[in-house]
């Protein structure tokens, strides 16, 4: 190819140094890698690599600290918002964020999520929603869609038996302590760029001590959904997006009326 | 100039947290220890020392706030009572695995289950054998007075940092609720950021510009690595066992029999041994102060000199097993215990002893 | 031949062959190589020079294996 262009001054995009150079453990095409990267890009652009503490969950991203070149604590399943609460209150000038999957945040960690939000902690909560428990092999999660198959709903999630998919994002948006709520995606360039802006806004909010900034990223789970990545992304658009609608839900403390 | 006060055990511990220089307290209401957080909130330590006090939504959240706070290099503490401490067991295992210095206070109450709110000692096994998963140890210290309740809060800060290990104060509802004279120790300053950087370079308070980022985790997916970590933990526990045993000997010099009791039970026994001595039976007490590390050697040293041991607890018999182990089951070890939060009287303890050693 | 605007460099050993980048290239200059990397994944490669350096592929790559250059 036209290699004359390969000169530092022509560089427009490369993986940020705030990601480690460790190979990602995620399945091919999994949105976790992209989500990690845009958060680290925001941290790099804001120059806060030495001021940010991340809290990783239990789930596929339990190993997030292998890939994020910042100080990170690994929390027990569902407890990340509690850790983040204490870290932020004890280090008020630092940037603190949690990075959690749907099982972590919307199942076992429901109480920690709701109460950190209700207290209006000045933290960022990044919530990766792929409607399934990925790490443990594709079990049903509170966010699993109606009739969606999983290893513990092999005939599809039965809403009569197991209730309806839990929209944690809309739930926490009702809490006055939550200042910014948005739902994004990272499967296409346009979405990635928008998601990155949202994360940048969330981090900037914490500096203004305005309460919780809650960024949901609807993502895929290729191994759990048993689909090729590109098919999974299509399935996500056709099935997840209608239920988990993308866009800002609450900005600067006010609901965005659609 | 001595600072003397008449205080409840719970309040003395709260005041001691502020004075010892703790950075944060995260807790949840539960009888019989809610006074700890009530006192702290009333004192507004944020203004006194900059100490953070936060009421969490549950004991599960509280212990995980402790994990986060301790992992970020701050000296943090929580308190609860038996049912709440059960909810904290997962967190304690993570904290021990990640080697995070902190203090957890258990003001024991009657169990099992919801039990009652009377004093008890039935969480001994949970505290010293480990109520969470995995091989880990808490340093467990048992006060027998309001004075010790205050002093051990300061001791806990030192020991937890000396060994990078969680410490538990195992007290009970009576000591927590009763008022006694207490001499308060002078204020110790909270650690500065420089001190944290120097003493806790492993803590996560922001990646140093010129250094590696830090990780607080208890996860090790490679069994060999996890085993190496366990080996390190066990070596640490052996060191603690060698250096940190604490106990009190009461009238043991001429003792024919030795009572073994801690905390509140040891105070009841002090009356019992007077009653027995009035009858000409020479009895002493060895009062374990650290329940882990357990004072095995001192008990073993008395084994050949006395006719027997008599263990008194407010439970169905837990520490008695450690006493039997300490004397390698070669000596007679009697036991008397009341459960459900019932306090034994000195007289009934005496009768039980006499029946046991007729 | 029109002046070439951009070029990409792919860390083929780290590409997992997920193909998420393929549909996002506005000028269709990237495709899956018939060859595989050390892990047995077919990896992505640039197959034509009309790259505009828009970085769509790099931005959407979950493993961040694509570096993009564009002439100023």
Short mmCIF file of N, CA, C and O in Angstrom, two decimals, chain A residues 73 82-92, chain B residues 13-14 16-18 20-27 36 40 46 49-54 61-80 88 91-92 95-96 98-106 138-139 152-161 164-169 189-191 196 200 202-204 216:
data_model
loop_
_atom_site.label_atom_id
_atom_site.label_comp_id
_atom_site.label_asym_id
_atom_site.label_seq_id
_atom_site.Cartn_x
_atom_site.Cartn_y
_atom_site.Cartn_z
N UNK A 73 -9.62 -0.88 40.93
CA UNK A 73 -9.94 -1.88 41.95
C UNK A 73 -10.95 -2.86 41.37
O UNK A 73 -11.86 -2.46 40.63
N UNK A 82 -20.50 0.70 45.49
CA UNK A 82 -20.17 0.94 46.91
C UNK A 82 -18.69 1.30 47.03
O UNK A 82 -18.31 2.25 47.71
N UNK A 83 -17.84 0.54 46.32
CA UNK A 83 -16.41 0.88 46.35
C UNK A 83 -16.20 2.31 45.83
O UNK A 83 -15.50 3.11 46.44
N UNK A 84 -16.85 2.59 44.70
CA UNK A 84 -16.64 3.91 44.08
C UNK A 84 -17.12 5.02 45.02
O UNK A 84 -16.47 6.06 45.13
N UNK A 85 -18.21 4.76 45.72
CA UNK A 85 -18.72 5.75 46.68
C UNK A 85 -17.65 6.11 47.70
O UNK A 85 -17.35 7.29 47.95
N UNK A 86 -17.05 5.08 48.28
CA UNK A 86 -16.06 5.33 49.33
C UNK A 86 -14.82 6.00 48.76
O UNK A 86 -14.31 6.97 49.32
N UNK A 87 -14.35 5.52 47.60
CA UNK A 87 -13.13 6.10 47.02
C UNK A 87 -13.35 7.58 46.76
O UNK A 87 -12.55 8.45 47.12
N UNK A 88 -14.51 7.90 46.16
CA UNK A 88 -14.76 9.30 45.79
C UNK A 88 -14.92 10.18 47.02
O UNK A 88 -14.42 11.29 47.08
N UNK A 89 -15.57 9.63 48.07
CA UNK A 89 -15.76 10.47 49.25
C UNK A 89 -14.46 10.67 49.99
O UNK A 89 -14.25 11.68 50.66
N UNK A 90 -13.56 9.70 49.88
CA UNK A 90 -12.28 9.81 50.58
C UNK A 90 -11.25 10.56 49.76
O UNK A 90 -10.29 11.10 50.30
N UNK A 91 -11.46 10.59 48.42
CA UNK A 91 -10.56 11.33 47.53
C UNK A 91 -11.41 12.24 46.65
O UNK A 91 -11.57 12.01 45.45
N UNK A 92 -12.02 13.28 47.20
CA UNK A 92 -13.03 14.06 46.48
C UNK A 92 -12.54 14.67 45.18
O UNK A 92 -13.35 14.94 44.28
N UNK B 13 -15.92 3.78 71.41
CA UNK B 13 -15.28 3.30 70.18
C UNK B 13 -15.40 4.36 69.09
O UNK B 13 -14.45 4.62 68.33
N UNK B 14 -16.56 5.01 69.02
CA UNK B 14 -16.76 6.04 67.99
C UNK B 14 -15.79 7.20 68.22
O UNK B 14 -15.10 7.65 67.30
N UNK B 16 -13.06 7.07 69.74
CA UNK B 16 -11.70 6.57 69.50
C UNK B 16 -11.38 6.56 68.00
O UNK B 16 -10.25 6.82 67.59
N UNK B 17 -12.40 6.31 67.18
CA UNK B 17 -12.16 6.31 65.71
C UNK B 17 -11.70 7.69 65.27
O UNK B 17 -10.77 7.84 64.47
N UNK B 18 -12.35 8.71 65.81
CA UNK B 18 -11.98 10.08 65.43
C UNK B 18 -10.57 10.38 65.91
O UNK B 18 -9.72 10.85 65.16
N UNK B 20 -8.19 8.29 66.76
CA UNK B 20 -7.11 7.45 66.23
C UNK B 20 -6.68 7.91 64.84
O UNK B 20 -5.67 7.46 64.32
N UNK B 21 -7.50 8.77 64.24
CA UNK B 21 -7.13 9.30 62.92
C UNK B 21 -7.69 8.51 61.76
O UNK B 21 -7.12 8.46 60.67
N UNK B 22 -8.82 7.83 62.01
CA UNK B 22 -9.46 7.13 60.89
C UNK B 22 -9.95 8.15 59.86
O UNK B 22 -10.37 9.26 60.23
N UNK B 23 -9.88 7.77 58.59
CA UNK B 23 -10.29 8.68 57.52
C UNK B 23 -11.77 8.54 57.19
O UNK B 23 -12.39 9.45 56.65
N UNK B 24 -12.31 7.32 57.43
CA UNK B 24 -13.70 7.12 57.03
C UNK B 24 -14.38 6.02 57.83
O UNK B 24 -13.75 5.04 58.22
N UNK B 25 -15.68 6.21 58.07
CA UNK B 25 -16.53 5.19 58.70
C UNK B 25 -17.72 4.98 57.77
O UNK B 25 -18.34 5.94 57.29
N UNK B 26 -18.02 3.71 57.49
CA UNK B 26 -19.17 3.40 56.63
C UNK B 26 -19.96 2.33 57.37
O UNK B 26 -19.45 1.26 57.66
N UNK B 27 -21.22 2.62 57.70
CA UNK B 27 -21.94 1.65 58.52
C UNK B 27 -23.43 1.64 58.25
O UNK B 27 -23.94 2.35 57.38
N UNK B 36 -22.77 3.83 67.66
CA UNK B 36 -21.47 4.17 67.06
C UNK B 36 -21.68 5.23 65.98
O UNK B 36 -21.07 6.31 66.02
N UNK B 40 -20.99 9.32 65.93
CA UNK B 40 -20.12 9.89 64.89
C UNK B 40 -20.84 11.02 64.16
O UNK B 40 -20.29 12.11 63.95
N UNK B 46 -16.10 15.37 60.25
CA UNK B 46 -15.56 16.05 59.05
C UNK B 46 -14.97 17.39 59.46
O UNK B 46 -13.91 17.80 59.00
N UNK B 49 -11.78 16.44 62.18
CA UNK B 49 -10.52 15.90 61.64
C UNK B 49 -10.56 15.70 60.13
O UNK B 49 -9.59 15.25 59.54
N UNK B 50 -11.70 15.96 59.50
CA UNK B 50 -11.82 15.69 58.07
C UNK B 50 -12.27 14.26 57.81
O UNK B 50 -12.25 13.78 56.68
N UNK B 51 -12.73 13.57 58.88
CA UNK B 51 -13.14 12.17 58.73
C UNK B 51 -14.51 12.07 58.05
O UNK B 51 -15.44 12.79 58.41
N UNK B 52 -14.61 11.18 57.08
CA UNK B 52 -15.87 10.96 56.37
C UNK B 52 -16.71 9.96 57.16
O UNK B 52 -16.18 8.95 57.66
N UNK B 53 -18.01 10.26 57.31
CA UNK B 53 -18.91 9.29 57.93
C UNK B 53 -20.09 9.11 56.97
O UNK B 53 -20.68 10.11 56.53
N UNK B 54 -20.39 7.88 56.60
CA UNK B 54 -21.46 7.67 55.62
C UNK B 54 -22.31 6.49 56.03
O UNK B 54 -21.81 5.40 56.33
N UNK B 61 -23.16 -3.27 51.47
CA UNK B 61 -22.57 -2.07 50.89
C UNK B 61 -21.48 -1.51 51.80
O UNK B 61 -20.40 -1.12 51.34
N UNK B 62 -21.73 -1.55 53.12
CA UNK B 62 -20.75 -0.98 54.06
C UNK B 62 -19.39 -1.65 53.92
O UNK B 62 -18.36 -0.98 53.81
N UNK B 63 -19.38 -2.97 53.92
CA UNK B 63 -18.08 -3.67 53.89
C UNK B 63 -17.40 -3.43 52.54
O UNK B 63 -16.18 -3.37 52.43
N UNK B 64 -18.20 -3.22 51.49
CA UNK B 64 -17.57 -2.98 50.19
C UNK B 64 -17.09 -1.55 50.06
O UNK B 64 -16.13 -1.26 49.35
N UNK B 65 -17.75 -0.65 50.80
CA UNK B 65 -17.21 0.71 50.89
C UNK B 65 -15.86 0.66 51.61
O UNK B 65 -14.90 1.34 51.25
N UNK B 66 -15.80 -0.21 52.60
CA UNK B 66 -14.53 -0.36 53.33
C UNK B 66 -13.45 -0.84 52.38
O UNK B 66 -12.32 -0.34 52.37
N UNK B 67 -13.81 -1.84 51.55
CA UNK B 67 -12.87 -2.39 50.57
C UNK B 67 -12.34 -1.27 49.67
O UNK B 67 -11.14 -1.09 49.50
N UNK B 68 -13.26 -0.49 49.13
CA UNK B 68 -12.86 0.59 48.21
C UNK B 68 -12.00 1.63 48.91
O UNK B 68 -10.94 2.02 48.42
N UNK B 69 -12.44 2.03 50.11
CA UNK B 69 -11.70 3.05 50.86
C UNK B 69 -10.31 2.56 51.24
O UNK B 69 -9.31 3.24 51.04
N UNK B 70 -10.25 1.33 51.78
CA UNK B 70 -8.95 0.78 52.20
C UNK B 70 -8.05 0.57 50.99
O UNK B 70 -6.86 0.87 51.04
N UNK B 71 -8.64 0.13 49.90
CA UNK B 71 -7.86 -0.10 48.68
C UNK B 71 -7.29 1.18 48.11
O UNK B 71 -6.29 1.19 47.41
N UNK B 72 -7.92 2.31 48.46
CA UNK B 72 -7.41 3.59 47.95
C UNK B 72 -6.45 4.22 48.96
O UNK B 72 -6.07 5.37 48.80
N UNK B 73 -6.08 3.48 50.01
CA UNK B 73 -5.02 3.93 50.91
C UNK B 73 -5.49 4.61 52.17
O UNK B 73 -4.68 5.02 53.01
N UNK B 74 -6.81 4.71 52.36
CA UNK B 74 -7.29 5.41 53.55
C UNK B 74 -7.53 4.42 54.69
O UNK B 74 -7.78 3.25 54.46
N UNK B 75 -7.47 4.94 55.93
CA UNK B 75 -7.76 4.11 57.12
C UNK B 75 -9.25 4.17 57.39
O UNK B 75 -9.78 5.24 57.69
N UNK B 76 -9.90 3.02 57.22
CA UNK B 76 -11.37 3.01 57.27
C UNK B 76 -11.88 1.95 58.25
O UNK B 76 -11.20 0.98 58.57
N UNK B 77 -13.10 2.16 58.73
CA UNK B 77 -13.66 1.32 59.79
C UNK B 77 -15.16 1.20 59.60
O UNK B 77 -15.81 2.10 59.05
N UNK B 78 -15.69 0.06 60.03
CA UNK B 78 -17.13 -0.12 60.09
C UNK B 78 -17.45 -0.86 61.38
O UNK B 78 -16.57 -1.44 62.02
N UNK B 79 -18.73 -0.80 61.77
CA UNK B 79 -19.16 -1.59 62.93
C UNK B 79 -20.55 -2.13 62.64
O UNK B 79 -21.29 -1.55 61.85
N UNK B 80 -20.85 -3.27 63.24
CA UNK B 80 -22.16 -3.86 63.06
C UNK B 80 -22.37 -4.86 64.20
O UNK B 80 -21.61 -4.91 65.16
N UNK B 88 -21.41 -9.36 55.95
CA UNK B 88 -20.11 -8.81 55.56
C UNK B 88 -19.07 -9.90 55.25
O UNK B 88 -17.94 -9.57 54.87
N UNK B 91 -17.38 -9.80 51.79
CA UNK B 91 -16.48 -8.64 51.72
C UNK B 91 -15.20 -8.88 52.50
O UNK B 91 -14.11 -8.51 52.07
N UNK B 92 -15.34 -9.48 53.68
CA UNK B 92 -14.15 -9.73 54.51
C UNK B 92 -13.18 -10.68 53.81
O UNK B 92 -11.96 -10.50 53.87
N UNK B 95 -11.43 -8.65 51.27
CA UNK B 95 -10.50 -7.71 51.92
C UNK B 95 -9.25 -8.45 52.39
O UNK B 95 -8.13 -7.98 52.21
N UNK B 96 -9.46 -9.64 52.96
CA UNK B 96 -8.30 -10.42 53.41
C UNK B 96 -7.47 -10.88 52.21
O UNK B 96 -6.25 -10.82 52.24
N UNK B 98 -7.21 -9.39 49.30
CA UNK B 98 -6.52 -8.24 48.70
C UNK B 98 -5.60 -7.57 49.72
O UNK B 98 -4.94 -6.58 49.41
N UNK B 99 -5.57 -8.11 50.92
CA UNK B 99 -4.69 -7.61 52.01
C UNK B 99 -4.92 -6.12 52.27
O UNK B 99 -4.01 -5.29 52.12
N UNK B 100 -6.14 -5.77 52.62
CA UNK B 100 -6.47 -4.36 52.84
C UNK B 100 -6.62 -4.09 54.34
O UNK B 100 -7.41 -4.75 55.01
N UNK B 101 -5.82 -3.14 54.86
CA UNK B 101 -5.92 -2.80 56.28
C UNK B 101 -7.22 -2.07 56.57
O UNK B 101 -7.54 -1.10 55.88
N UNK B 102 -7.98 -2.57 57.54
CA UNK B 102 -9.20 -1.86 57.95
C UNK B 102 -9.67 -2.47 59.26
O UNK B 102 -9.12 -3.48 59.73
N UNK B 103 -10.71 -1.88 59.86
CA UNK B 103 -11.23 -2.37 61.14
C UNK B 103 -12.72 -2.66 61.01
O UNK B 103 -13.48 -1.83 60.46
N UNK B 104 -13.11 -3.84 61.46
CA UNK B 104 -14.54 -4.20 61.49
C UNK B 104 -14.87 -4.55 62.94
O UNK B 104 -14.18 -5.37 63.56
N UNK B 105 -15.89 -3.88 63.48
CA UNK B 105 -16.27 -4.12 64.88
C UNK B 105 -17.56 -4.92 64.92
O UNK B 105 -18.55 -4.54 64.28
N UNK B 106 -17.55 -6.03 65.64
CA UNK B 106 -18.76 -6.84 65.81
C UNK B 106 -19.21 -6.74 67.27
O UNK B 106 -18.57 -7.29 68.16
N UNK B 138 -8.52 -13.04 60.20
CA UNK B 138 -8.61 -11.68 60.70
C UNK B 138 -7.84 -11.65 62.02
O UNK B 138 -7.83 -12.65 62.75
N UNK B 139 -7.19 -10.55 62.31
CA UNK B 139 -6.67 -10.37 63.68
C UNK B 139 -7.89 -10.01 64.52
O UNK B 139 -8.62 -9.07 64.18
N UNK B 152 -8.53 -0.32 71.93
CA UNK B 152 -8.30 -1.31 70.87
C UNK B 152 -8.63 -0.75 69.49
O UNK B 152 -8.17 -1.26 68.48
N UNK B 153 -9.42 0.33 69.43
CA UNK B 153 -9.68 0.95 68.13
C UNK B 153 -8.38 1.54 67.59
O UNK B 153 -8.05 1.41 66.41
N UNK B 154 -7.62 2.13 68.49
CA UNK B 154 -6.32 2.71 68.08
C UNK B 154 -5.35 1.58 67.75
O UNK B 154 -4.66 1.61 66.73
N UNK B 155 -5.35 0.55 68.58
CA UNK B 155 -4.45 -0.60 68.35
C UNK B 155 -4.75 -1.24 66.99
O UNK B 155 -3.85 -1.62 66.24
N UNK B 156 -6.04 -1.28 66.67
CA UNK B 156 -6.44 -1.93 65.41
C UNK B 156 -5.87 -1.19 64.21
O UNK B 156 -5.42 -1.79 63.24
N UNK B 157 -5.87 0.14 64.28
CA UNK B 157 -5.32 0.91 63.16
C UNK B 157 -3.85 0.56 62.95
O UNK B 157 -3.40 0.33 61.82
N UNK B 158 -3.13 0.44 64.09
CA UNK B 158 -1.70 0.12 63.98
C UNK B 158 -1.49 -1.29 63.46
O UNK B 158 -0.75 -1.52 62.50
N UNK B 159 -2.21 -2.26 64.05
CA UNK B 159 -1.99 -3.66 63.64
C UNK B 159 -2.42 -3.90 62.20
O UNK B 159 -1.75 -4.60 61.44
N UNK B 160 -3.53 -3.29 61.79
CA UNK B 160 -4.03 -3.55 60.43
C UNK B 160 -3.03 -3.03 59.40
O UNK B 160 -2.79 -3.67 58.37
N UNK B 161 -2.40 -1.90 59.74
CA UNK B 161 -1.42 -1.36 58.79
C UNK B 161 -0.08 -2.08 58.89
O UNK B 161 0.60 -2.28 57.89
N UNK B 164 -0.98 -5.17 57.03
CA UNK B 164 -1.82 -5.06 55.83
C UNK B 164 -2.89 -6.15 55.85
O UNK B 164 -3.02 -7.01 54.98
N UNK B 165 -3.63 -6.13 56.96
CA UNK B 165 -4.60 -7.19 57.21
C UNK B 165 -5.83 -6.61 57.93
O UNK B 165 -5.68 -5.70 58.74
N UNK B 166 -7.02 -7.09 57.63
CA UNK B 166 -8.19 -6.61 58.36
C UNK B 166 -8.12 -7.04 59.82
O UNK B 166 -7.60 -8.11 60.14
N UNK B 167 -8.63 -6.18 60.69
CA UNK B 167 -8.70 -6.46 62.13
C UNK B 167 -10.16 -6.43 62.53
O UNK B 167 -10.94 -5.60 62.03
N UNK B 168 -10.53 -7.36 63.40
CA UNK B 168 -11.90 -7.33 63.95
C UNK B 168 -11.84 -7.13 65.45
O UNK B 168 -11.05 -7.77 66.15
N UNK B 169 -12.62 -6.18 65.96
CA UNK B 169 -12.85 -6.07 67.41
C UNK B 169 -14.12 -6.86 67.68
O UNK B 169 -15.18 -6.57 67.12
N UNK B 189 -3.05 12.48 64.41
CA UNK B 189 -3.42 13.09 63.12
C UNK B 189 -3.71 12.02 62.06
O UNK B 189 -3.14 10.93 62.09
N UNK B 190 -4.65 12.32 61.18
CA UNK B 190 -4.87 11.43 60.03
C UNK B 190 -3.63 11.46 59.17
O UNK B 190 -2.88 12.44 59.14
N UNK B 191 -3.41 10.34 58.45
CA UNK B 191 -2.22 10.27 57.59
C UNK B 191 -2.32 11.33 56.49
O UNK B 191 -3.38 11.54 55.90
N UNK B 196 0.61 8.45 53.00
CA UNK B 196 -0.09 7.36 52.28
C UNK B 196 0.78 6.87 51.13
O UNK B 196 0.98 5.67 50.93
N UNK B 200 1.78 3.30 51.72
CA UNK B 200 0.87 2.43 50.95
C UNK B 200 1.03 2.67 49.45
O UNK B 200 0.08 3.10 48.78
N UNK B 202 1.01 0.72 47.23
CA UNK B 202 0.18 -0.21 46.47
C UNK B 202 -1.25 0.32 46.29
O UNK B 202 -2.04 -0.27 45.56
N UNK B 203 -1.60 1.42 46.97
CA UNK B 203 -3.01 1.84 47.01
C UNK B 203 -3.39 2.59 45.73
O UNK B 203 -2.53 3.15 45.04
N UNK B 204 -4.71 2.56 45.43
CA UNK B 204 -5.17 3.18 44.17
C UNK B 204 -5.71 4.58 44.44
O UNK B 204 -6.88 4.77 44.74
N UNK B 216 -6.00 -3.25 42.80
CA UNK B 216 -6.45 -3.93 44.03
C UNK B 216 -7.37 -5.05 43.58
O UNK B 216 -8.41 -4.80 42.96
#
